[in-house]
Coordinates of C-alpha atoms in Angstrom, one line a residue:
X195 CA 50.5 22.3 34.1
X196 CA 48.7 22.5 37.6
X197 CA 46.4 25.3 36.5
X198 CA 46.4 25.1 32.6
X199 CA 44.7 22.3 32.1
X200 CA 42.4 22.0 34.4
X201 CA 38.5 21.1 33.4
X202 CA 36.2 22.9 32.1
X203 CA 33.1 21.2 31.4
X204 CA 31.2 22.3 27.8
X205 CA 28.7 23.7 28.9
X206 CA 30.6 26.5 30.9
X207 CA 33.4 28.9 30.1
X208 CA 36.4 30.0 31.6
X209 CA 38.9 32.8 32.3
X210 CA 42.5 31.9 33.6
X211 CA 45.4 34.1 34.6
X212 CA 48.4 32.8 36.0
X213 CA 46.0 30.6 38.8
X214 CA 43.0 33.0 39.3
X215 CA 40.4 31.3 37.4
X216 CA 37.0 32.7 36.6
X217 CA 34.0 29.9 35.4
X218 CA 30.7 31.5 34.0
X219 CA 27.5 29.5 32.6
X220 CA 24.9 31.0 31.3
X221 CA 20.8 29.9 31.1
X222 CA 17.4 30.9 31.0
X223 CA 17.1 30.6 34.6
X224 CA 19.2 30.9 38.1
X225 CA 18.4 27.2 38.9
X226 CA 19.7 25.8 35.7
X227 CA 23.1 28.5 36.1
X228 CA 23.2 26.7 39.6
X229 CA 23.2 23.7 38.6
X230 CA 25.8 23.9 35.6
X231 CA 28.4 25.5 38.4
X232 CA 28.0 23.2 41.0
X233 CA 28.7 20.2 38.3
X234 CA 31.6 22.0 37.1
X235 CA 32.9 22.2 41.0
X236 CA 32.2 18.6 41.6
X237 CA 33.9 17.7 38.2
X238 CA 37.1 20.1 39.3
X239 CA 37.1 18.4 42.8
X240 CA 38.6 14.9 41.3
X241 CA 41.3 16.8 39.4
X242 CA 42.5 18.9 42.3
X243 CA 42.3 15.0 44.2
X244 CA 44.5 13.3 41.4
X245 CA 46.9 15.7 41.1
X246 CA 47.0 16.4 45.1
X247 CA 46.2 20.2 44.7
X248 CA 43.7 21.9 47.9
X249 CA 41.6 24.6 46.7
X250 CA 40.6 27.3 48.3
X251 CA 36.5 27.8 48.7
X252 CA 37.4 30.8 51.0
X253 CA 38.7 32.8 48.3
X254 CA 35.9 31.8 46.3
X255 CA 33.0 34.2 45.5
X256 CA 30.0 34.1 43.4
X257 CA 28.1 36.6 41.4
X258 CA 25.1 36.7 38.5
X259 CA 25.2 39.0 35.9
X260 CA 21.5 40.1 34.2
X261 CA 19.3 42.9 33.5
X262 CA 16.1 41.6 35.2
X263 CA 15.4 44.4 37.9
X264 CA 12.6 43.0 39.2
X265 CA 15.3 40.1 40.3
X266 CA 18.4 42.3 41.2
X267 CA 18.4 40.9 45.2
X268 CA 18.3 37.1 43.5
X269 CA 21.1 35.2 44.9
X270 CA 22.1 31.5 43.9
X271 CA 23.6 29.3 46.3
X272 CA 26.4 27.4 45.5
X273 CA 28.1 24.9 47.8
X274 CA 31.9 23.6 47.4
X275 CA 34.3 21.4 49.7
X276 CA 31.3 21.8 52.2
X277 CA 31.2 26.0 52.6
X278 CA 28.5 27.6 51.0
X279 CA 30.2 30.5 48.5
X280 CA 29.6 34.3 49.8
X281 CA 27.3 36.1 46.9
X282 CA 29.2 39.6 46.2
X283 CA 27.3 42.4 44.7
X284 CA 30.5 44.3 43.5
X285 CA 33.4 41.2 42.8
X286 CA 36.8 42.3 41.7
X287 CA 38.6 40.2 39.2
X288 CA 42.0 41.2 37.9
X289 CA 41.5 44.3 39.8
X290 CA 38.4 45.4 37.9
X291 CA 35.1 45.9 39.6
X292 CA 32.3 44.1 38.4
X293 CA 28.7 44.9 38.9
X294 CA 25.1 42.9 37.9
X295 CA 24.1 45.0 34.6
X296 CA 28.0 45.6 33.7
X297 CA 27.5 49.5 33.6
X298 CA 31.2 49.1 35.9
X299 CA 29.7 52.1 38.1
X300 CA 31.2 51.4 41.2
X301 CA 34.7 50.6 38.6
X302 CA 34.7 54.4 38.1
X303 CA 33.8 55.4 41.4
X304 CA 36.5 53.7 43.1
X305 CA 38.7 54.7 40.3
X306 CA 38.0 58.6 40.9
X307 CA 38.7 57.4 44.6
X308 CA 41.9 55.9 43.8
X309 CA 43.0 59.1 41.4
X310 CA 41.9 61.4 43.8
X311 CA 44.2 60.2 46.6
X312 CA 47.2 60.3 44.3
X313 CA 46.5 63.8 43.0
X314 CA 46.6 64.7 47.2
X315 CA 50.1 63.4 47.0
X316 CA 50.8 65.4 43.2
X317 CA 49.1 68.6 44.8
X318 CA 51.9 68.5 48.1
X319 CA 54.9 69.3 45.7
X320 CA 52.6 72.1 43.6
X321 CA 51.5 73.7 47.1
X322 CA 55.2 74.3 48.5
X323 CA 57.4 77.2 48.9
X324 CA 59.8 76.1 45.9
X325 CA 57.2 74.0 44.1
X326 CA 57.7 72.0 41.3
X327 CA 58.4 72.6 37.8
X328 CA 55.8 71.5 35.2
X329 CA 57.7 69.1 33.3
X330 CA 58.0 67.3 37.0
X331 CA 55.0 67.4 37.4
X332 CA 53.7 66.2 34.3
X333 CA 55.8 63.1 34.6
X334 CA 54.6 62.6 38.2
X335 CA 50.9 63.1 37.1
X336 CA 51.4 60.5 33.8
X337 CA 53.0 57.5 36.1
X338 CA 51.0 58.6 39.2
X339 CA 47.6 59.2 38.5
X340 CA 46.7 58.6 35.0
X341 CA 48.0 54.7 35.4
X342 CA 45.8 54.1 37.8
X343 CA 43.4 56.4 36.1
X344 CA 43.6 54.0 33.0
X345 CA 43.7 50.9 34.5
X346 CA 42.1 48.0 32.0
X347 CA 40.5 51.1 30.2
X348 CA 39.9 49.4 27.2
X349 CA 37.3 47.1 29.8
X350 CA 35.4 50.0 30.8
X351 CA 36.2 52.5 28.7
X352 CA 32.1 52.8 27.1
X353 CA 30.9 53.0 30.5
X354 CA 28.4 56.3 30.7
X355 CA 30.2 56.9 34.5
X356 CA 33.4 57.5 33.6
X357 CA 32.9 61.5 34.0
X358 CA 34.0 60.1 37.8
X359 CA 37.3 59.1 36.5
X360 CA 37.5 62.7 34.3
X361 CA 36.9 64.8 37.2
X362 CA 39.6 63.7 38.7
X363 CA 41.9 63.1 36.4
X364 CA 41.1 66.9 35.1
X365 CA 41.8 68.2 38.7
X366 CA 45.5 67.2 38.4
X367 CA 46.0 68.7 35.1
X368 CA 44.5 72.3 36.9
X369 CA 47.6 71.3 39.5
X370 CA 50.1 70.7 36.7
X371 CA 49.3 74.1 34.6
X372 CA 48.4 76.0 37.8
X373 CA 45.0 77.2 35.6
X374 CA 41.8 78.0 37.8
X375 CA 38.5 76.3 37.8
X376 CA 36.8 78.8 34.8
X377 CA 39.4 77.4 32.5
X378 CA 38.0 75.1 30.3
X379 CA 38.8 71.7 30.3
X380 CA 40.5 71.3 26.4
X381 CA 42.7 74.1 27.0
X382 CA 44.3 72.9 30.3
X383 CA 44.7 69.9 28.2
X384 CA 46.7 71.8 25.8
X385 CA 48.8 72.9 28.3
X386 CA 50.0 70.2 30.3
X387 CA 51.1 68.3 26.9
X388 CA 48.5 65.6 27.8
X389 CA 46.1 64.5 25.4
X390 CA 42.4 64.6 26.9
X391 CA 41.2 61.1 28.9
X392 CA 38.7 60.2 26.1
X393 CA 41.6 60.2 23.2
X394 CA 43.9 58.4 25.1
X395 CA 41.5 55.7 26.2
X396 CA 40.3 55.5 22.6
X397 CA 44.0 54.7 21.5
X398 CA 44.7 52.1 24.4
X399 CA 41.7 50.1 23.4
X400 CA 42.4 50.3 19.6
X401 CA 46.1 48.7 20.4
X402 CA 44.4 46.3 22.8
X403 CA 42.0 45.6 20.1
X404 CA 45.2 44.8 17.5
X405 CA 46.9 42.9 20.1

């Protein structure tokens, strides 16, 4: 009850999980999206009074979304229980990272990041004396690497950068079948028993889609 119904003026809209909240607004102009946020602070302020609830404006960050370039440093400043909001260029919401055009660039990036220190950990049981046997490492590879891999996919799954996630998530395969670089990339597919990162996005989002 302490986080469901909490108010959301019309003029704004909300995302809630469990007790993260996100509010956006949306306007021809950074003053007016200002304005709407700061009135749905004030407005959330008397609730969180009533029901004797403390919010946290540390934890609070703010970001704009647009494709004006010309106003891609434009910040807005938002005040709340007397602390000025910190403006991130790259927030993280539900473990997704967001960025101004939505492109989720720096998503994939620290994506392939995240793979690529997981495959290091795949790669130690491929590089020892008695190794690993493939079904292993399949397994490994599937729960390891290509959850995190596939992480909210069906979110960023259009995005033109996610040859960053591929890359990696084609090196492990290369560990799992022991193939060399030349070997091209549907046939190590084929051979691991894993169906190829596009295809396996594509069905994720389809049963997210139905869901």
């Amino acid at each position: 009850m302490c986080t469901n119904d909490q108010p959301i003026p019309n003029n704004t809209k909300h995302f809630l999980y469990s007790d993260d909240l996100a509010i956006i607004a949306q306007d021809t102009s950074f003053e007016k999206v200002q304005d709407k946020l700061m009135n749905t602070l004030e407005s959330m302020n008397e609730y969180y009074n009533k029901n004797q609830l403390k919010p946290n404006s540390n934890k609070t960050q703010v970001c704009c979304f647009h494709l004006r370039n010309s106003d891609a440093k434009k910040r807005i400043d938002i005040k709340w229980l007397g602390n000025t909001l910190p403006y991130i260029d790259y927030p993280v919401y539900l473990g997704v990272t967001l960025n101004r055009t939505l492109t989720f660039k720096e998503h994939c990036i620290r994506t392939k990041m995240k793979v690529q220190t997981r495959n290091n950990l795949l790669q130690k049981l491929s590089g020892t004396q008695w190794g690993a046997r493939p079904h292993t490492m399949r397994t490994t590879a599937l729960a390891l690497c290509f959850s995190a891999g596939e992480y909210a996919c069906p979110v960023w799954s259009r995005s033109k950068h996610v040859k960053h996630v591929n890359t990696a998530l084609n090196n492990i395969c290369r560990a799992i079948t022991g193939c060399l670089q030349p070997t091209q990339i549907n046939k190590i597919y084929c051979l691991s028993g894993i169906a190829p990162p596009e295809i396996r996005r594509s069905v994720a989002t389809d049963l997210e889609r139905t869901k």
